PDB file of C-alpha atoms in Angstrom:
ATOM      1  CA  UNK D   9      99.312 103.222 121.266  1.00 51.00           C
ATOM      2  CA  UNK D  10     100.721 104.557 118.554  1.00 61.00           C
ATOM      3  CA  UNK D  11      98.986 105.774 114.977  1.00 67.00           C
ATOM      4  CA  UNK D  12      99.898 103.397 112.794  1.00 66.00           C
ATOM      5  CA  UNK D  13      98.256 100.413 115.318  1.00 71.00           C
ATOM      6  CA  UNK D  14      95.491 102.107 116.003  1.00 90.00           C
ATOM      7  CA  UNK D  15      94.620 102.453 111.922  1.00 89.00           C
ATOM      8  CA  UNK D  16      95.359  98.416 111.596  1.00 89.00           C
ATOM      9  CA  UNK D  17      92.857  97.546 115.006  1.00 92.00           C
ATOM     10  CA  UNK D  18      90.561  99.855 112.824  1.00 93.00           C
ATOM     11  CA  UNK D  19      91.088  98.906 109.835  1.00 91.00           C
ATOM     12  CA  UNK D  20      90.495  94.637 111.261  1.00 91.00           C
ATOM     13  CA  UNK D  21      87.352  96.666 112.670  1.00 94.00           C
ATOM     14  CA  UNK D  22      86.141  97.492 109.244  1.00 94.00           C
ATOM     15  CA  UNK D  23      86.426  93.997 107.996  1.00 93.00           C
ATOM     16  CA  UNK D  24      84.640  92.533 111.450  1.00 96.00           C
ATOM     17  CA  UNK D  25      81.239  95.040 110.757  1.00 96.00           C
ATOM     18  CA  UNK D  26      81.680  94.212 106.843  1.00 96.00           C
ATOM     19  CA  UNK D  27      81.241  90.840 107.800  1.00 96.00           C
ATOM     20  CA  UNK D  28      78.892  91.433 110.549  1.00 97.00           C
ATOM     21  CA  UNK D  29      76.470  92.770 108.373  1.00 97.00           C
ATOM     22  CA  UNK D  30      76.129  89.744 106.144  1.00 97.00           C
ATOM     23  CA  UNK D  31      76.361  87.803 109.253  1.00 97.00           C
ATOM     24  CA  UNK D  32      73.147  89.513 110.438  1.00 98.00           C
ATOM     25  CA  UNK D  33      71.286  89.608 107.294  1.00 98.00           C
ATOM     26  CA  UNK D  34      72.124  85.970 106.549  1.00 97.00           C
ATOM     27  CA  UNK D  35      71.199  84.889 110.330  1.00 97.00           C
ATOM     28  CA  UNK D  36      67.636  87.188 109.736  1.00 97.00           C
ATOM     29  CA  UNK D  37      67.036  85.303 106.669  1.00 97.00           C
ATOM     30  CA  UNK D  38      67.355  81.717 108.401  1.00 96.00           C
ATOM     31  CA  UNK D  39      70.719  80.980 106.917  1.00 97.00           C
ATOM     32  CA  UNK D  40      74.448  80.015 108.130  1.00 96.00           C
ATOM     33  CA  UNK D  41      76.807  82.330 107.385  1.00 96.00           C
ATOM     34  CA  UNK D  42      78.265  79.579 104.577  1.00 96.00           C
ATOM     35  CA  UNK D  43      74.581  78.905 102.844  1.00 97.00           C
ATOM     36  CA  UNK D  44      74.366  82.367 102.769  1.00 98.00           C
ATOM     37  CA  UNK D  45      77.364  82.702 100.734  1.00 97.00           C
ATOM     38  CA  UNK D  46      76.728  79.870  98.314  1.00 97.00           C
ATOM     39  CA  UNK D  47      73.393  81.273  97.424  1.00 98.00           C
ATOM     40  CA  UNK D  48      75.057  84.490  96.709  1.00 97.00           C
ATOM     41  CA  UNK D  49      77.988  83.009  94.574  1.00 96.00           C
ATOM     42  CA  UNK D  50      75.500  81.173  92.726  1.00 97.00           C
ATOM     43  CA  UNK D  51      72.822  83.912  92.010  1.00 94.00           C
ATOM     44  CA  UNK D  52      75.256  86.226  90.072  1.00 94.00           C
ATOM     45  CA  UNK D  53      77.599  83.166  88.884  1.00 93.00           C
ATOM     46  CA  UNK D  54      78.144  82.935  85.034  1.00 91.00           C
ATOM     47  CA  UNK D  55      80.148  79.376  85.339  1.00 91.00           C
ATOM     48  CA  UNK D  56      78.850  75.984  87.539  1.00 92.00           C
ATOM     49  CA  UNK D  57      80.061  76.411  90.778  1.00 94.00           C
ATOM     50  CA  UNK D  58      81.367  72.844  92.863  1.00 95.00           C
ATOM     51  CA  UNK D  59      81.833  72.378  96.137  1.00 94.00           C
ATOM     52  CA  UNK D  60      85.647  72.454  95.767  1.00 94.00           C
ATOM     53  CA  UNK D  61      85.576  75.981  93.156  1.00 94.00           C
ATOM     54  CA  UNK D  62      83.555  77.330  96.434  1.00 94.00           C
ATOM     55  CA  UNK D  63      86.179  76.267  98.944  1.00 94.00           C
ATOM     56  CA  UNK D  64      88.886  77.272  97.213  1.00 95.00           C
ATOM     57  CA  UNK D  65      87.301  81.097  96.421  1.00 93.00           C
ATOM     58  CA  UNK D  66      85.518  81.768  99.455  1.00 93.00           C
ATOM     59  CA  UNK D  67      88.492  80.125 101.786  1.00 92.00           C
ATOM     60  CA  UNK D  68      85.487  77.756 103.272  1.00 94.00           C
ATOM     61  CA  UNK D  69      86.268  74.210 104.402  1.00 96.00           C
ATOM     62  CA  UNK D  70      85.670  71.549 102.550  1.00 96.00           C
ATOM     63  CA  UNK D  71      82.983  69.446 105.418  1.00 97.00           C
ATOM     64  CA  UNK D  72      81.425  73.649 106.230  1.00 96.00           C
ATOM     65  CA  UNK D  73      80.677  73.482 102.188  1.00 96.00           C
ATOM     66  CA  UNK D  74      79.349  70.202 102.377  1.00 96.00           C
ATOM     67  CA  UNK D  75      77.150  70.544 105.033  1.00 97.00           C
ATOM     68  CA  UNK D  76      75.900  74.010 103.746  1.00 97.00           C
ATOM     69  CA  UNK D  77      75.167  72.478 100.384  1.00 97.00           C
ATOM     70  CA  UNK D  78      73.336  69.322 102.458  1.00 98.00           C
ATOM     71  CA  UNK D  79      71.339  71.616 104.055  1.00 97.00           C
ATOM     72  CA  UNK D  80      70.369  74.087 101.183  1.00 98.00           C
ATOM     73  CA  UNK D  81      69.484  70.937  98.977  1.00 98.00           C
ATOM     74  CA  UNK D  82      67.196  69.542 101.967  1.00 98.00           C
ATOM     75  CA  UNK D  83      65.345  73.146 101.601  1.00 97.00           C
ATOM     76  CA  UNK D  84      65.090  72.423  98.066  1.00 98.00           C
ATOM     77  CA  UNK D  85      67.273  75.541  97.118  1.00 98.00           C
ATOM     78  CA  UNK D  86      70.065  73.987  95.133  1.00 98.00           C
ATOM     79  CA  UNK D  87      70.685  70.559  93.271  1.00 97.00           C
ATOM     80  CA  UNK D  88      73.876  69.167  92.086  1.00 96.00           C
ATOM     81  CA  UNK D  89      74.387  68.007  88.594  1.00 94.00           C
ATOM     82  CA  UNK D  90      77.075  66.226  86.906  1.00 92.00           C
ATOM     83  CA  UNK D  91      79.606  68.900  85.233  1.00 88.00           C
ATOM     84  CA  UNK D  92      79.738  68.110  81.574  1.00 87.00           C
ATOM     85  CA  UNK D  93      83.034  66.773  80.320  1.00 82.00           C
ATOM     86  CA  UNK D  94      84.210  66.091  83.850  1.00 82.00           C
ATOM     87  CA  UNK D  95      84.848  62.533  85.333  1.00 86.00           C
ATOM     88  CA  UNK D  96      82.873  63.078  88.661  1.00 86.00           C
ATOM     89  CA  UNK D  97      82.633  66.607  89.166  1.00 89.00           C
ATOM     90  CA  UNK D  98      79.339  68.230  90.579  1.00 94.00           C
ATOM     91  CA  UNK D  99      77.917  71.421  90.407  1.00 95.00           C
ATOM     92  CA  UNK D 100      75.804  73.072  92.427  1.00 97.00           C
ATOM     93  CA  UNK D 101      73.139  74.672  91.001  1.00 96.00           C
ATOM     94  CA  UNK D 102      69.955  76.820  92.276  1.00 97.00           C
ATOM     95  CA  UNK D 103      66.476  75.302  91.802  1.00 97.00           C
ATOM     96  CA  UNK D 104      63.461  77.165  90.831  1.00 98.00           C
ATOM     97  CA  UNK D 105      62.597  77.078  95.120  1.00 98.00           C
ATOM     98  CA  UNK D 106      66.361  78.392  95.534  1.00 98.00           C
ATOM     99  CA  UNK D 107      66.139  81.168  92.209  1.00 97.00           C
ATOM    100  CA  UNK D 108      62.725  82.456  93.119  1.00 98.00           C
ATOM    101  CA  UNK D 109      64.409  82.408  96.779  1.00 98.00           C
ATOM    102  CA  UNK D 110      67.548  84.353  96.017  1.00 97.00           C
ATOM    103  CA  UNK D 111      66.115  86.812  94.045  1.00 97.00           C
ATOM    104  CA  UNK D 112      63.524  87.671  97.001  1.00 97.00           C
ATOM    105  CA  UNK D 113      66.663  87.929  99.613  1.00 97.00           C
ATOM    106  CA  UNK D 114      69.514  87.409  97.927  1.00 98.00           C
ATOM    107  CA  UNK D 115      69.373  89.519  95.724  1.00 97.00           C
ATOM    108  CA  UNK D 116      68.835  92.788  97.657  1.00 97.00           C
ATOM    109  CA  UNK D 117      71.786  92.844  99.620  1.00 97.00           C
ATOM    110  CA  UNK D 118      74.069  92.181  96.399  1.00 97.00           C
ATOM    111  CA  UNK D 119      72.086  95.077  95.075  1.00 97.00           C
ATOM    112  CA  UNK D 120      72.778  97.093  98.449  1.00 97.00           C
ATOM    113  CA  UNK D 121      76.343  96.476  98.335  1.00 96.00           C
ATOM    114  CA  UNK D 122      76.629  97.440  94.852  1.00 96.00           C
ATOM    115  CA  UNK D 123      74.980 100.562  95.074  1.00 98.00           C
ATOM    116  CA  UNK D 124      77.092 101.381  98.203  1.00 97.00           C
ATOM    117  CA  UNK D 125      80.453 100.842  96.022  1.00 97.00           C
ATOM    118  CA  UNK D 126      79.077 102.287  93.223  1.00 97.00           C
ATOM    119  CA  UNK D 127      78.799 105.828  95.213  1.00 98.00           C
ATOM    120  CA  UNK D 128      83.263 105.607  95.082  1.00 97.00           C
ATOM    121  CA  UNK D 129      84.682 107.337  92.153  1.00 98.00           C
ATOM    122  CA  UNK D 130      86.136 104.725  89.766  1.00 97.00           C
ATOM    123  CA  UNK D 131      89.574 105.921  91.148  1.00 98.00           C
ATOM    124  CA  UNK D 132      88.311 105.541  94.887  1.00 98.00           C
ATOM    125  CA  UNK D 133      87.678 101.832  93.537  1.00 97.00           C
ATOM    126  CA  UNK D 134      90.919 101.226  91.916  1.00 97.00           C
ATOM    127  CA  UNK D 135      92.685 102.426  95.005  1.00 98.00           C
ATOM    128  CA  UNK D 136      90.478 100.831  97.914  1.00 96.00           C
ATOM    129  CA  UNK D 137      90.986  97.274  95.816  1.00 96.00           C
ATOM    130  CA  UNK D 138      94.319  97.924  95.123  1.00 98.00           C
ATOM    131  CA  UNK D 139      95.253  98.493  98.964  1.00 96.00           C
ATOM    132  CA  UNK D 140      93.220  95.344 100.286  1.00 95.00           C
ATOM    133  CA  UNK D 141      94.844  93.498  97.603  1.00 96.00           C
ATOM    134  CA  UNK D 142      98.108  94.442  98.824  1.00 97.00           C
ATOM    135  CA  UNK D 143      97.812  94.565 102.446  1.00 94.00           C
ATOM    136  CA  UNK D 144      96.343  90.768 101.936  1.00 94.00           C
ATOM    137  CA  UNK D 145      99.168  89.818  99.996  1.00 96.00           C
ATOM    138  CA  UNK D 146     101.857  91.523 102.429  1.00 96.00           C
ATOM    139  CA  UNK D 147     100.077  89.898 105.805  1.00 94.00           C
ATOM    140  CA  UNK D 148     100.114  86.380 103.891  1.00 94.00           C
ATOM    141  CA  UNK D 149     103.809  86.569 102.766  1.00 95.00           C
ATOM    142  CA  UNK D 150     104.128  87.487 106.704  1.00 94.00           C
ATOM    143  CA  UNK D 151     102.154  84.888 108.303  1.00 95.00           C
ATOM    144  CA  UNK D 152     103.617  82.200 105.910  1.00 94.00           C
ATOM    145  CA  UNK D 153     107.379  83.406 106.904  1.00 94.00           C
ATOM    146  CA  UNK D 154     106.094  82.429 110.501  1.00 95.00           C
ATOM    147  CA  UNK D 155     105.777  78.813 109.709  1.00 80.00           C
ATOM    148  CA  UNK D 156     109.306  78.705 108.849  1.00 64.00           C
TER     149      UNK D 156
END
């Protein structure tokens, strides 16, 4: 095999135990990989999250969404609320339950993670986002020329 597959298998690798690890934690702490998520978008959010904003930046489905926000509101961890100024639109939004809940196991691992990035240099950052961004945007432009 030569070098340059061997770095991709390890680099897929790297994303597999990156996701993994929040696949464990959220699966420890009673929660579906897509709860898990929502409850981490919306404990550091600084806008109202919908259902759609969700699907469209975490690349979830819209029915996995749905039912994750079905189930988290049946726990009592998040409501939804009309969006001011918007015809129909609903946001999803933490309850006390879901606040007092994120911040006891939510929070931690977003704390975790950010310590763990925070040990790269600011140019170690730049770079490592810089080449994911890239490599993303490269393998996309490739898959999509497959369709055609």
């Amino acid at each position: 095999m030569d070098s340059s597959r061997s770095r991709q298998d390890q680099i897929l690798q790297c994303y597999k135990e990156m996701d993994d690890i929040f696949h464990v934690y959220a699966v420890e702490h009673g929660l579906s990989d897509s709860a898990f998520w929502i409850l981490y978008t919306l404990c550091q959010a600084e806008k109202t999250y919908t259902q759609n904003d969700f699907c469209e930046e975490w690349y979830y489905p819209k029915q996995t969404v749905h039912s994750a926000v079905a189930g988290l509101i049946k726990t009592g961890y998040v409501t939804l609320e009309h969006v001011p100024g918007s015809r129909n639109s609903k946001g999803i939004v933490l309850t006390a339950k879901g606040s007092e809940y994120s911040d006891a196991h939510i929070q931690p691992i977003v704390t975790a993670e950010r310590r763990a990035f925070a040990q790269l240099s600011e140019e170690e950052q730049a770079i490592y986002f810089r080449l994911v961004r890239k490599h993303l945007d490269l393998f996309d432009r490739e898959v999509k020329g497959l369709k055609t």
